[in-house]
């Protein structure tokens, strides 16, 4: 037996799709507006996981430009037909509207780290699709939506048979199940003569859960289990909250597991907040006398520590990333040498400034997931901004309406008013190079502190996160010097703000040049350390 500690994938790893192929277990997770698209991890013992690659080409045309924050690629479902990996997923192009405005795609590969086939669009009733393989037949499950006034946004689970080669629909789409409580994310399996629908229930927040339905026939009718398989909606004190969106997997020796999403909240004066986003956890499952799946520990609350039926198989230490590979991520497009250059100055990353932080089109930002409630990020930056429209620095990022940044930029001499881009000033000094600490929170951008720095020197920037507090600093004369007060890191979460949010906090580097898109900044020594 192996003891695993949940979450097994920590920090922004939501909507897990867990499968087993031979001795390996694989998990695919949502990537939303971020690249790489659909990261996949693998493990032999369920406790130790490594990045195994991602679904290259999942974004048609290689770009997610223009998709809204927390839009993009939702809830991929991974499967194996005995010869190939399959993945189905949805690209969501509107969030929070009556219309889903989405496209569902299918892609295949012989290896998760290899070449994936060009995505092909299939029937796009809703998000969180899944594929079911049986006796050479292929079925697509999905959620349907009724966008009409008075219609139900979550109007039931449907299934469509697809031609395995062309992916064209075979016959009509059938309704499997409707329920008064919100249900989505269907996964289908066959066990002991029953077809089981494993459903996400109650939305992806504090009311989230997993509910199971079953039928003797694939196309129904389905009966719902009277109780949830998994949820924490009844107890805010459970360490792993928001438990839901699950998938059942059988081990080689006939035991069963449940992969699911979860979150670890901070308890703040403003309520519970989860800046680490939604993460991936695994539970042990048994079947009761009536043939329903149950958590092995009893009840429906997730366990932090779980004994799983594997032999420990620790992975070798991960090699340092080459270039801008995982764990680096970028917004809406993969890193490109035209704006993220790692060759011109060996050991450095050169970012060319482009759009501002609220752009959905051309953000020069590279970031890594924050995975624990204690974290520290540090980087050295060298740049020569000559106008306030140029800036580069260190950022704690959730989305364009929630971030904290410490940037090397330009400002008028102290005491002179802001006069626009054509400023010449009266002092004759040409302005000054400064570090500017900015806090952004839903429509309100606040400059917290400004510190002068030498014009031509490289400067080391850092931030330390302790729970809900983030404290920025820079290195001066060999010592850390604080900049500004402690800022509220917990605002960088799904649970703050008035709009839907589905990702997680990131730490990284960025640059902008709003006029010429020519300003460059060089970064070296980026370090992100996270500890529980």
Tab-separated table of C-alpha atoms in Angstrom, residues 23 190 409:
chain	number	residue	atom	x	y	z
A	23	UNK	CA	0.758	0.496	-14.884
A	190	UNK	CA	-19.940	-0.002	-16.913
A	409	UNK	CA	9.262	51.803	-14.884
